[in-house]
PDB file of C-alpha atoms in Angstrom:
ATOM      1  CA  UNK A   1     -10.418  -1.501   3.836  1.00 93.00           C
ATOM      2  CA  UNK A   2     -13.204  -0.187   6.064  1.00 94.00           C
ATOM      3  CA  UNK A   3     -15.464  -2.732   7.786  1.00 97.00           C
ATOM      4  CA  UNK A   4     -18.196  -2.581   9.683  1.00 98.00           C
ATOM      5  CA  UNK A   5     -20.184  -5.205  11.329  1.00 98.00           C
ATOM      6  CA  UNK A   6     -23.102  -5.107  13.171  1.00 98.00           C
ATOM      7  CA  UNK A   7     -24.554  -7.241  16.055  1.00 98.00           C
ATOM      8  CA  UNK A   8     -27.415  -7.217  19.062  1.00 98.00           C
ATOM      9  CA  UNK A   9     -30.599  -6.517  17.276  1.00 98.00           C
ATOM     10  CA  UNK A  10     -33.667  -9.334  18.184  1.00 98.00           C
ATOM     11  CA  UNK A  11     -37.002  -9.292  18.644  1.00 98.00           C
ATOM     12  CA  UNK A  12     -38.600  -7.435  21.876  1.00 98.00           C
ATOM     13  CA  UNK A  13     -42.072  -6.100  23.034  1.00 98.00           C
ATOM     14  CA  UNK A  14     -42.996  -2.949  22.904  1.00 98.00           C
ATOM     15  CA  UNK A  15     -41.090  -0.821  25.806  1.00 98.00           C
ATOM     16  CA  UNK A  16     -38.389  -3.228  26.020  1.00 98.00           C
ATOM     17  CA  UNK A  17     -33.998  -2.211  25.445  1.00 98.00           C
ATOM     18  CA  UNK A  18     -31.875  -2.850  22.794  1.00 98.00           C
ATOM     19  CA  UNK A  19     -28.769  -2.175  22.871  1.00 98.00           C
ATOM     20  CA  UNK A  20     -26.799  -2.519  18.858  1.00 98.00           C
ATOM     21  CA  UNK A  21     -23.012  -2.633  18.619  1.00 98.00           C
ATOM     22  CA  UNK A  22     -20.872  -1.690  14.960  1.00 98.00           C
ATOM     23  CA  UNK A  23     -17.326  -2.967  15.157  1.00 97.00           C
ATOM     24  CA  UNK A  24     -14.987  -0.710  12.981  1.00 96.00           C
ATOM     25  CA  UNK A  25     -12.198  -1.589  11.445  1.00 94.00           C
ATOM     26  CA  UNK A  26      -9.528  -0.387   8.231  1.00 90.00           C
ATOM     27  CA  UNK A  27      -8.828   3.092   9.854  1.00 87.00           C
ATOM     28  CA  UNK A  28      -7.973   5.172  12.377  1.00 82.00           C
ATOM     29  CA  UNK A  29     -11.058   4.899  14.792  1.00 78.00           C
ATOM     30  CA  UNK A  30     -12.732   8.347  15.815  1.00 81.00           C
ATOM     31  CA  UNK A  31     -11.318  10.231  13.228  1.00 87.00           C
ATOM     32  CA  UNK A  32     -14.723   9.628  10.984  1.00 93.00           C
ATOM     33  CA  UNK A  33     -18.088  10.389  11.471  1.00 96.00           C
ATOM     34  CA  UNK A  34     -20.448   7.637  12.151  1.00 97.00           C
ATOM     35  CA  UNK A  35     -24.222   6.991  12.492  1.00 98.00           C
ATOM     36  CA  UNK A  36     -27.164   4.486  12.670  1.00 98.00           C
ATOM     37  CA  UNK A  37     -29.887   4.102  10.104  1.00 98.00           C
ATOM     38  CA  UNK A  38     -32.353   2.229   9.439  1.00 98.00           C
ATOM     39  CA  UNK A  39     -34.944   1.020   6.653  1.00 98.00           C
ATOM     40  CA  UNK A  40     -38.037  -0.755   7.428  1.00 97.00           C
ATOM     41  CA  UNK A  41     -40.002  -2.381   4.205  1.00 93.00           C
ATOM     42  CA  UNK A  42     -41.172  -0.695   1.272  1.00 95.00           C
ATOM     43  CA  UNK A  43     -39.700   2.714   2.983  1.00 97.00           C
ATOM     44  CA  UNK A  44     -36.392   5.069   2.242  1.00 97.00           C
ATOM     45  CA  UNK A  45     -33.270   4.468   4.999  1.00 98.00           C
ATOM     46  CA  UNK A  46     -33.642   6.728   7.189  1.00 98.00           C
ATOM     47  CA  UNK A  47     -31.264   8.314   9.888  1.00 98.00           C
ATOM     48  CA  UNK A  48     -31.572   7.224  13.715  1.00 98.00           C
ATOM     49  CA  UNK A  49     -28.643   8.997  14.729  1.00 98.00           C
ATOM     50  CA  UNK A  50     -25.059  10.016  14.348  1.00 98.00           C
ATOM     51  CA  UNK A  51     -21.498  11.426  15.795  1.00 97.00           C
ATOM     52  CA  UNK A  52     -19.324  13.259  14.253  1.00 94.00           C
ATOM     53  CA  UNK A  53     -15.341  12.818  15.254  1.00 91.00           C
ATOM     54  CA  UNK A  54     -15.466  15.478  18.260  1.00 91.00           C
ATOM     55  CA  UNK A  55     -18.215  13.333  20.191  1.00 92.00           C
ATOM     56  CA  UNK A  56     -21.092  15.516  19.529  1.00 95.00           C
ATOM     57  CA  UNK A  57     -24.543  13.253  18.507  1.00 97.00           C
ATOM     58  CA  UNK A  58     -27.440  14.146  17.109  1.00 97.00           C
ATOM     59  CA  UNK A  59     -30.752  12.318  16.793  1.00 98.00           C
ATOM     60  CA  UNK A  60     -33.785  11.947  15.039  1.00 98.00           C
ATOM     61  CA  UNK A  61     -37.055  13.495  16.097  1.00 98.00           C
ATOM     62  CA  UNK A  62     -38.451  10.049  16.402  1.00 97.00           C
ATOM     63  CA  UNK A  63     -36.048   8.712  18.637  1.00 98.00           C
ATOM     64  CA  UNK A  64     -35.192  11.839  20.633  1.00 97.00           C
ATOM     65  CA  UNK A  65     -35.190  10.876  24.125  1.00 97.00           C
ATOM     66  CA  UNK A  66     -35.387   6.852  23.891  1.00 98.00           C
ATOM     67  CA  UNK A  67     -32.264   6.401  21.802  1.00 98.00           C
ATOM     68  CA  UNK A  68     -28.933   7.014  22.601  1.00 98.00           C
ATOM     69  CA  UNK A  69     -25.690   6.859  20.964  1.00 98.00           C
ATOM     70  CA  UNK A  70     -22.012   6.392  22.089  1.00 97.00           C
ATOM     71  CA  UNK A  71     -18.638   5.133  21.412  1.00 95.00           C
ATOM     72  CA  UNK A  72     -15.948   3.238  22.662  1.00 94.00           C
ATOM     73  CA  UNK A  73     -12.769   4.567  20.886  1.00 92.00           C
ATOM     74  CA  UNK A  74     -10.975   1.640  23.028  1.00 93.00           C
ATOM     75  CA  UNK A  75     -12.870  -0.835  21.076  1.00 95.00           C
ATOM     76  CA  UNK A  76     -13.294   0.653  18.216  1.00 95.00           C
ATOM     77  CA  UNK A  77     -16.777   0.167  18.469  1.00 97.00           C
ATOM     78  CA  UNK A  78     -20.060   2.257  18.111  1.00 97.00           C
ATOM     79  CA  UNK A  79     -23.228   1.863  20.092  1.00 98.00           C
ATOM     80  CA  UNK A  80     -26.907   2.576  19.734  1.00 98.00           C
ATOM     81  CA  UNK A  81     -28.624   2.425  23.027  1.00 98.00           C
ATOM     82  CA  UNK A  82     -32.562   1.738  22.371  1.00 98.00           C
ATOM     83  CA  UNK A  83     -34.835   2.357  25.259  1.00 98.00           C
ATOM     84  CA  UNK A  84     -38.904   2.745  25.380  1.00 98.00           C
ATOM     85  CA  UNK A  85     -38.807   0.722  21.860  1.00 98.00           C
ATOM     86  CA  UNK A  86     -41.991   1.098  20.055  1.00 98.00           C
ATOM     87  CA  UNK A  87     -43.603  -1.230  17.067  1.00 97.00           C
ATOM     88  CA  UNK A  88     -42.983   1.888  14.920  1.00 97.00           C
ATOM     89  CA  UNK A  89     -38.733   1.246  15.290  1.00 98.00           C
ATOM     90  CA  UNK A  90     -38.631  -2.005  13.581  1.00 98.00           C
ATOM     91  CA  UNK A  91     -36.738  -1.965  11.153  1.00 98.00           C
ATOM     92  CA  UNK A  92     -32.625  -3.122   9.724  1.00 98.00           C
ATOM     93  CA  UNK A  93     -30.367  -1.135  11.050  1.00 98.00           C
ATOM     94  CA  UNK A  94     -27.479  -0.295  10.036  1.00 98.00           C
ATOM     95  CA  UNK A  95     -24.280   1.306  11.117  1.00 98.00           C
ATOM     96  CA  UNK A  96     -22.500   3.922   8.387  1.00 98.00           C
ATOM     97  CA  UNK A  97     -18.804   5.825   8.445  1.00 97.00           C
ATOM     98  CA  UNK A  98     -17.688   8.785   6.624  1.00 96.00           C
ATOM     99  CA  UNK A  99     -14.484  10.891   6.856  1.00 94.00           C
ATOM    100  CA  UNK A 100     -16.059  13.658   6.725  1.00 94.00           C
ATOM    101  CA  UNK A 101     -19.921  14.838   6.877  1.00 94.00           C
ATOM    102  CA  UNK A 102     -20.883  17.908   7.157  1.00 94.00           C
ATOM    103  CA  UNK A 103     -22.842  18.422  10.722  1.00 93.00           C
ATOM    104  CA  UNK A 104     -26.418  19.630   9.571  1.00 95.00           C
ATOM    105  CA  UNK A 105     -26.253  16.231   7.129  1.00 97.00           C
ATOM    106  CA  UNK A 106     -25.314  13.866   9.527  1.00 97.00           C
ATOM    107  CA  UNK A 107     -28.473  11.844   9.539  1.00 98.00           C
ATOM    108  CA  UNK A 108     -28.787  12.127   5.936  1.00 98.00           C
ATOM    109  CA  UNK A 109     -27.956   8.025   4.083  1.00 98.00           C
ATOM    110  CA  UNK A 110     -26.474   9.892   0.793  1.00 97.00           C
ATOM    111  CA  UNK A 111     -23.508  10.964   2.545  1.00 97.00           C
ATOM    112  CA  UNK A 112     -21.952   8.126   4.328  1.00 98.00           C
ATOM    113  CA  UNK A 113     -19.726   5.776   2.127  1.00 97.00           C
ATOM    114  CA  UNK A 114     -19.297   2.818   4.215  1.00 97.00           C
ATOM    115  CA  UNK A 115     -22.207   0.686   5.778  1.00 98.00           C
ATOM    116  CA  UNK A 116     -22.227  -2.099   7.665  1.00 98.00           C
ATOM    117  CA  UNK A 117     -24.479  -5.734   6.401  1.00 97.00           C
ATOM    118  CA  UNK A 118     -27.400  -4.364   9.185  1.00 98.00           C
ATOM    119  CA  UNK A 119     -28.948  -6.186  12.223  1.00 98.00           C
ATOM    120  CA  UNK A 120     -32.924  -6.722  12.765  1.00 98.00           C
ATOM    121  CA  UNK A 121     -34.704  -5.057  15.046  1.00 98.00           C
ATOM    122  CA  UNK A 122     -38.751  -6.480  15.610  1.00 98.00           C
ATOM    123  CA  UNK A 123     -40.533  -4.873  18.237  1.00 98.00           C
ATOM    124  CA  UNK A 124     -44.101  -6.505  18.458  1.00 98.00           C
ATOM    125  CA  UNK A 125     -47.225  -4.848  20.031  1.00 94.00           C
TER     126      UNK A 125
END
């Protein structure tokens, strides 16, 4: 079955790095579409950003610039790169996999089926 597991979130100050990691496992790596979320208190899950199964990411507005995702089909593992963090980010985040998502939904929650436990990100003023 597909698993997915989360790790390097932690509290930071504002303008400090992050960098989270999602382990995959249960299927042929790089063959879904993947992406990071997140979902702060009494607000929706929200999309960070995403990549589909060719490589190609895409981000949110919010994070354009600061954030930036990658993979390393090796390890089977996914990776959100956060730089320039802002109070504004905190939030869990999760990581999500799909077979297949259509590209101009890929940062939409509804249409991923698997999703990691999450990992805490605080970033304090």
């Amino acid at each position: 079955q597909v698993q997915l597991v989360e790790s390097g979130g932690g509290s930071v100050q504002a303008g400090g790095s992050l960098r989270l990691s999602c382990v995959a496992s249960g299927y042929t790596y790089n063959t879904f579409d993947m992406g990071w979320f997140r979902q702060a208190p009494g607000k929706e899950r929200e999309g960070v950003a995403a990549i589909d199964s060719d490589g190609t990411p895409t981000y949110a507005e919010s994070v354009q610039g600061r954030f930036t995702i990658s993979q390393d089909n090796a390890k089977n593992t996914l990776y959100l790169q956060m730089n320039s963090l802002k109070p504004e980010d905190t939030a869990m985040y999760y990581c999500a996999a799909d077979p297949s998502v259509s590209w101009w939904l890929m940062l939409r929650p509804s249409e991923y089926n698997y999703w990691g436990q999450g990992t805490q990100v605080t970033v304090s003023s």
